[in-house]
């Protein structure tokens, strides 16, 4: 499978224990912050840092996987400013998509520049790598799935994933109740 690796990202990830933390509310109250902080690299999806929740979600963000969608830009900038101590120490922002709107208008690079108010190294997946992931999944993959797929292309020693519902919950509604039996 083709994936265009980013050499500076490889240097950061090589041989490291990595945790990918999603923004799922099920982590709230679990007090897993110290466990999360034990990993060499803490990655988050569509989240810069859950302010005021370090006890449950950990105290830092090393890599943020963001979808860079036009509708999310203002929110990401707000989150970067709100958690500037964390943001200033981030190692990478990774945009895991190749388009910012479903109509293909807008630019991932432009949105990345707007979001990246602290000059953090920025990486955007290339079209051929994205297309390969798309074909593997069989549908347009979301940021969570792409984050996992991208991380697995690097020489990490361990990947732990938490805080992902894979859309089994949405605004407090368990979607399993709507599935066919």
PDB file of C-alpha atoms in Angstrom:
ATOM      1  CA  UNK A   1       0.000   0.000   0.000  1.00  0.00           C
ATOM      2  CA  UNK A   2       1.263   3.467  -0.871  1.00  0.00           C
ATOM      3  CA  UNK A   3       1.600   6.105   1.829  1.00  0.00           C
ATOM      4  CA  UNK A   4       3.841   9.157   1.497  1.00  0.00           C
ATOM      5  CA  UNK A   5       5.603   9.307   4.853  1.00  0.00           C
ATOM      6  CA  UNK A   6       6.632  12.593   6.394  1.00  0.00           C
ATOM      7  CA  UNK A   7      10.268  12.252   7.497  1.00  0.00           C
ATOM      8  CA  UNK A   8      10.113  14.778  10.349  1.00  0.00           C
ATOM      9  CA  UNK A   9       6.970  13.072  11.656  1.00  0.00           C
ATOM     10  CA  UNK A  10       8.804   9.733  11.440  1.00  0.00           C
ATOM     11  CA  UNK A  11      11.566  11.146  13.664  1.00  0.00           C
ATOM     12  CA  UNK A  12       8.998  12.216  16.258  1.00  0.00           C
ATOM     13  CA  UNK A  13       7.096   8.907  16.236  1.00  0.00           C
ATOM     14  CA  UNK A  14       9.839   6.329  15.681  1.00  0.00           C
ATOM     15  CA  UNK A  15      10.071   3.851  18.549  1.00  0.00           C
ATOM     16  CA  UNK A  16       7.571   5.800  20.672  1.00  0.00           C
ATOM     17  CA  UNK A  17       4.536   4.700  22.621  1.00  0.00           C
ATOM     18  CA  UNK A  18       1.579   6.610  21.211  1.00  0.00           C
ATOM     19  CA  UNK A  19      -1.917   7.157  22.521  1.00  0.00           C
ATOM     20  CA  UNK A  20      -4.722   8.444  20.315  1.00  0.00           C
ATOM     21  CA  UNK A  21      -7.322  10.180  22.481  1.00  0.00           C
ATOM     22  CA  UNK A  22     -10.723  10.995  21.059  1.00  0.00           C
ATOM     23  CA  UNK A  23     -13.094  13.587  22.509  1.00  0.00           C
ATOM     24  CA  UNK A  24     -15.701  11.029  23.580  1.00  0.00           C
ATOM     25  CA  UNK A  25     -17.636  11.948  26.727  1.00  0.00           C
ATOM     26  CA  UNK A  26     -17.287   8.414  28.087  1.00  0.00           C
ATOM     27  CA  UNK A  27     -13.788   9.333  29.359  1.00  0.00           C
ATOM     28  CA  UNK A  28     -15.244  12.047  31.583  1.00  0.00           C
ATOM     29  CA  UNK A  29     -15.009  11.023  35.225  1.00  0.00           C
ATOM     30  CA  UNK A  30     -12.756   8.004  34.510  1.00  0.00           C
ATOM     31  CA  UNK A  31      -9.610   9.719  35.874  1.00  0.00           C
ATOM     32  CA  UNK A  32      -7.358   8.296  33.133  1.00  0.00           C
ATOM     33  CA  UNK A  33      -5.286  11.487  32.796  1.00  0.00           C
ATOM     34  CA  UNK A  34      -2.176  10.080  34.487  1.00  0.00           C
ATOM     35  CA  UNK A  35      -2.335   6.932  32.347  1.00  0.00           C
ATOM     36  CA  UNK A  36      -2.665   9.034  29.178  1.00  0.00           C
ATOM     37  CA  UNK A  37       0.253  11.253  30.220  1.00  0.00           C
ATOM     38  CA  UNK A  38       2.550   8.206  30.538  1.00  0.00           C
ATOM     39  CA  UNK A  39       2.680   7.804  26.748  1.00  0.00           C
ATOM     40  CA  UNK A  40       5.580   9.331  24.832  1.00  0.00           C
ATOM     41  CA  UNK A  41       3.255  10.941  22.270  1.00  0.00           C
ATOM     42  CA  UNK A  42      -0.327  12.039  22.907  1.00  0.00           C
ATOM     43  CA  UNK A  43      -2.441  12.506  19.790  1.00  0.00           C
ATOM     44  CA  UNK A  44      -5.941  13.983  19.699  1.00  0.00           C
ATOM     45  CA  UNK A  45      -8.613  13.981  16.992  1.00  0.00           C
ATOM     46  CA  UNK A  46     -10.505  17.164  16.129  1.00  0.00           C
ATOM     47  CA  UNK A  47      -9.525  18.459  19.547  1.00  0.00           C
ATOM     48  CA  UNK A  48      -6.691  20.718  20.580  1.00  0.00           C
ATOM     49  CA  UNK A  49      -7.024  20.095  24.309  1.00  0.00           C
ATOM     50  CA  UNK A  50     -10.004  19.501  26.618  1.00  0.00           C
ATOM     51  CA  UNK A  51      -9.472  22.507  28.907  1.00  0.00           C
ATOM     52  CA  UNK A  52     -10.110  21.804  32.581  1.00  0.00           C
ATOM     53  CA  UNK A  53     -10.290  18.038  32.083  1.00  0.00           C
ATOM     54  CA  UNK A  54      -6.644  16.941  32.427  1.00  0.00           C
ATOM     55  CA  UNK A  55      -7.603  14.507  35.190  1.00  0.00           C
ATOM     56  CA  UNK A  56      -9.684  12.538  32.666  1.00  0.00           C
ATOM     57  CA  UNK A  57      -8.067  13.314  29.293  1.00  0.00           C
ATOM     58  CA  UNK A  58      -4.380  13.958  30.082  1.00  0.00           C
ATOM     59  CA  UNK A  59      -2.433  17.201  30.359  1.00  0.00           C
ATOM     60  CA  UNK A  60      -0.872  17.677  26.927  1.00  0.00           C
ATOM     61  CA  UNK A  61      -1.300  17.309  23.187  1.00  0.00           C
ATOM     62  CA  UNK A  62       1.705  16.450  21.060  1.00  0.00           C
ATOM     63  CA  UNK A  63      -0.076  15.877  17.752  1.00  0.00           C
ATOM     64  CA  UNK A  64      -3.537  17.102  16.752  1.00  0.00           C
ATOM     65  CA  UNK A  65      -5.315  15.378  13.873  1.00  0.00           C
ATOM     66  CA  UNK A  66      -7.755  17.978  12.555  1.00  0.00           C
ATOM     67  CA  UNK A  67     -10.166  17.730   9.653  1.00  0.00           C
ATOM     68  CA  UNK A  68      -9.449  21.369   8.709  1.00  0.00           C
ATOM     69  CA  UNK A  69     -13.022  21.761   7.481  1.00  0.00           C
ATOM     70  CA  UNK A  70     -14.067  25.330   6.797  1.00  0.00           C
ATOM     71  CA  UNK A  71     -16.958  25.046   9.273  1.00  0.00           C
ATOM     72  CA  UNK A  72     -14.514  24.050  12.058  1.00  0.00           C
ATOM     73  CA  UNK A  73     -11.790  26.671  11.540  1.00  0.00           C
ATOM     74  CA  UNK A  74     -13.182  29.262  13.972  1.00  0.00           C
ATOM     75  CA  UNK A  75     -13.637  26.601  16.666  1.00  0.00           C
ATOM     76  CA  UNK A  76     -10.067  25.313  16.276  1.00  0.00           C
ATOM     77  CA  UNK A  77      -8.618  28.838  16.483  1.00  0.00           C
ATOM     78  CA  UNK A  78     -10.635  29.457  19.640  1.00  0.00           C
ATOM     79  CA  UNK A  79      -9.386  26.170  21.136  1.00  0.00           C
ATOM     80  CA  UNK A  80      -5.775  27.017  20.253  1.00  0.00           C
ATOM     81  CA  UNK A  81      -6.075  30.361  22.044  1.00  0.00           C
ATOM     82  CA  UNK A  82      -7.957  28.853  24.985  1.00  0.00           C
ATOM     83  CA  UNK A  83      -5.234  26.276  25.576  1.00  0.00           C
ATOM     84  CA  UNK A  84      -2.228  28.251  24.354  1.00  0.00           C
ATOM     85  CA  UNK A  85       0.217  26.668  26.849  1.00  0.00           C
ATOM     86  CA  UNK A  86      -0.605  23.244  25.418  1.00  0.00           C
ATOM     87  CA  UNK A  87      -0.731  24.497  21.814  1.00  0.00           C
ATOM     88  CA  UNK A  88       2.664  26.200  22.034  1.00  0.00           C
ATOM     89  CA  UNK A  89       4.243  22.838  22.946  1.00  0.00           C
ATOM     90  CA  UNK A  90       2.559  20.791  20.237  1.00  0.00           C
ATOM     91  CA  UNK A  91       4.870  18.952  17.850  1.00  0.00           C
ATOM     92  CA  UNK A  92       2.516  18.651  14.848  1.00  0.00           C
ATOM     93  CA  UNK A  93      -0.861  19.450  13.381  1.00  0.00           C
ATOM     94  CA  UNK A  94      -1.944  16.847  10.852  1.00  0.00           C
ATOM     95  CA  UNK A  95      -4.780  17.464   8.452  1.00  0.00           C
ATOM     96  CA  UNK A  96      -6.052  14.042   7.454  1.00  0.00           C
ATOM     97  CA  UNK A  97      -8.348  15.139   4.633  1.00  0.00           C
ATOM     98  CA  UNK A  98      -7.826  16.479   1.128  1.00  0.00           C
ATOM     99  CA  UNK A  99     -10.866  18.754   0.932  1.00  0.00           C
ATOM    100  CA  UNK A 100     -12.381  21.267   3.341  1.00  0.00           C
ATOM    101  CA  UNK A 101     -15.939  21.162   1.995  1.00  0.00           C
ATOM    102  CA  UNK A 102     -17.900  18.501   0.171  1.00  0.00           C
ATOM    103  CA  UNK A 103     -18.179  20.780  -2.872  1.00  0.00           C
ATOM    104  CA  UNK A 104     -14.333  20.934  -3.066  1.00  0.00           C
ATOM    105  CA  UNK A 105     -14.328  24.722  -2.551  1.00  0.00           C
ATOM    106  CA  UNK A 106     -11.755  26.155  -0.183  1.00  0.00           C
ATOM    107  CA  UNK A 107      -8.205  25.078   0.586  1.00  0.00           C
ATOM    108  CA  UNK A 108      -6.817  22.725   3.221  1.00  0.00           C
ATOM    109  CA  UNK A 109      -3.578  24.712   3.230  1.00  0.00           C
ATOM    110  CA  UNK A 110      -5.387  28.039   3.738  1.00  0.00           C
ATOM    111  CA  UNK A 111      -7.493  26.621   6.565  1.00  0.00           C
ATOM    112  CA  UNK A 112      -4.386  25.050   8.113  1.00  0.00           C
ATOM    113  CA  UNK A 113      -2.654  28.430   8.085  1.00  0.00           C
ATOM    114  CA  UNK A 114      -5.649  30.070   9.777  1.00  0.00           C
ATOM    115  CA  UNK A 115      -5.804  27.366  12.477  1.00  0.00           C
ATOM    116  CA  UNK A 116      -2.066  27.266  13.067  1.00  0.00           C
ATOM    117  CA  UNK A 117      -1.671  30.509  14.996  1.00  0.00           C
ATOM    118  CA  UNK A 118       1.450  29.236  16.813  1.00  0.00           C
ATOM    119  CA  UNK A 119       3.479  28.126  13.776  1.00  0.00           C
ATOM    120  CA  UNK A 120       3.376  24.432  14.678  1.00  0.00           C
ATOM    121  CA  UNK A 121       4.701  22.091  11.969  1.00  0.00           C
ATOM    122  CA  UNK A 122       1.773  21.220   9.677  1.00  0.00           C
ATOM    123  CA  UNK A 123       1.318  18.117   7.546  1.00  0.00           C
ATOM    124  CA  UNK A 124      -1.488  17.392   5.122  1.00  0.00           C
ATOM    125  CA  UNK A 125      -2.014  13.934   3.664  1.00  0.00           C
ATOM    126  CA  UNK A 126      -1.417  13.759  -0.067  1.00  0.00           C
ATOM    127  CA  UNK A 127      -4.179  12.761  -2.490  1.00  0.00           C
ATOM    128  CA  UNK A 128      -2.678   9.405  -3.491  1.00  0.00           C
ATOM    129  CA  UNK A 129      -2.266   8.294   0.146  1.00  0.00           C
ATOM    130  CA  UNK A 130      -5.793   9.488   0.950  1.00  0.00           C
ATOM    131  CA  UNK A 131      -7.201   7.632  -2.062  1.00  0.00           C
ATOM    132  CA  UNK A 132      -5.473   4.431  -0.940  1.00  0.00           C
ATOM    133  CA  UNK A 133      -6.995   4.736   2.534  1.00  0.00           C
ATOM    134  CA  UNK A 134     -10.372   5.538   0.992  1.00  0.00           C
ATOM    135  CA  UNK A 135     -10.199   2.378  -1.117  1.00  0.00           C
ATOM    136  CA  UNK A 136      -9.213   0.267   1.896  1.00  0.00           C
ATOM    137  CA  UNK A 137     -12.164   1.516   3.956  1.00  0.00           C
ATOM    138  CA  UNK A 138     -14.622   1.564   1.061  1.00  0.00           C
ATOM    139  CA  UNK A 139     -16.152   4.914   2.021  1.00  0.00           C
ATOM    140  CA  UNK A 140     -14.882   8.393   2.811  1.00  0.00           C
ATOM    141  CA  UNK A 141     -12.982   7.804   6.084  1.00  0.00           C
ATOM    142  CA  UNK A 142     -13.453  10.188   8.994  1.00  0.00           C
ATOM    143  CA  UNK A 143     -10.677  11.867  10.974  1.00  0.00           C
ATOM    144  CA  UNK A 144     -10.625   9.107  13.599  1.00  0.00           C
ATOM    145  CA  UNK A 145     -10.138   6.273  11.129  1.00  0.00           C
ATOM    146  CA  UNK A 146      -7.579   8.279   9.150  1.00  0.00           C
ATOM    147  CA  UNK A 147      -5.673   9.125  12.348  1.00  0.00           C
ATOM    148  CA  UNK A 148      -5.318   5.422  13.134  1.00  0.00           C
ATOM    149  CA  UNK A 149      -4.363   4.536   9.569  1.00  0.00           C
ATOM    150  CA  UNK A 150      -1.767   7.312   9.380  1.00  0.00           C
ATOM    151  CA  UNK A 151      -0.178   6.463  12.740  1.00  0.00           C
ATOM    152  CA  UNK A 152       0.134   2.811  11.733  1.00  0.00           C
ATOM    153  CA  UNK A 153       2.303   3.839   8.756  1.00  0.00           C
ATOM    154  CA  UNK A 154       5.074   4.952  11.126  1.00  0.00           C
ATOM    155  CA  UNK A 155       7.560   2.968  13.224  1.00  0.00           C
ATOM    156  CA  UNK A 156       5.797   3.386  16.547  1.00  0.00           C
ATOM    157  CA  UNK A 157       6.366   0.800  19.271  1.00  0.00           C
ATOM    158  CA  UNK A 158       2.792   0.835  20.629  1.00  0.00           C
ATOM    159  CA  UNK A 159      -0.538   2.441  19.770  1.00  0.00           C
ATOM    160  CA  UNK A 160      -3.308   2.708  22.351  1.00  0.00           C
ATOM    161  CA  UNK A 161      -6.672   4.112  21.282  1.00  0.00           C
ATOM    162  CA  UNK A 162      -9.240   5.582  23.655  1.00  0.00           C
ATOM    163  CA  UNK A 163     -12.069   8.090  23.589  1.00  0.00           C
ATOM    164  CA  UNK A 164     -13.554   6.925  20.306  1.00  0.00           C
ATOM    165  CA  UNK A 165     -17.177   5.926  19.965  1.00  0.00           C
ATOM    166  CA  UNK A 166     -16.988   5.257  16.213  1.00  0.00           C
ATOM    167  CA  UNK A 167     -20.283   7.135  16.101  1.00  0.00           C
ATOM    168  CA  UNK A 168     -22.077   4.633  18.337  1.00  0.00           C
ATOM    169  CA  UNK A 169     -23.150   7.618  20.438  1.00  0.00           C
ATOM    170  CA  UNK A 170     -24.327  10.991  19.189  1.00  0.00           C
ATOM    171  CA  UNK A 171     -25.537  13.757  21.471  1.00  0.00           C
ATOM    172  CA  UNK A 172     -26.342  11.208  24.154  1.00  0.00           C
ATOM    173  CA  UNK A 173     -28.300   8.910  21.837  1.00  0.00           C
ATOM    174  CA  UNK A 174     -27.060   5.358  21.414  1.00  0.00           C
ATOM    175  CA  UNK A 175     -27.275   4.702  17.679  1.00  0.00           C
ATOM    176  CA  UNK A 176     -27.380   0.934  18.270  1.00  0.00           C
ATOM    177  CA  UNK A 177     -31.063   1.333  19.069  1.00  0.00           C
ATOM    178  CA  UNK A 178     -31.596   2.337  15.429  1.00  0.00           C
ATOM    179  CA  UNK A 179     -29.675  -0.554  13.905  1.00  0.00           C
ATOM    180  CA  UNK A 180     -31.394  -3.492  12.240  1.00  0.00           C
ATOM    181  CA  UNK A 181     -31.625  -6.639  14.315  1.00  0.00           C
TER     182      UNK A 181
END
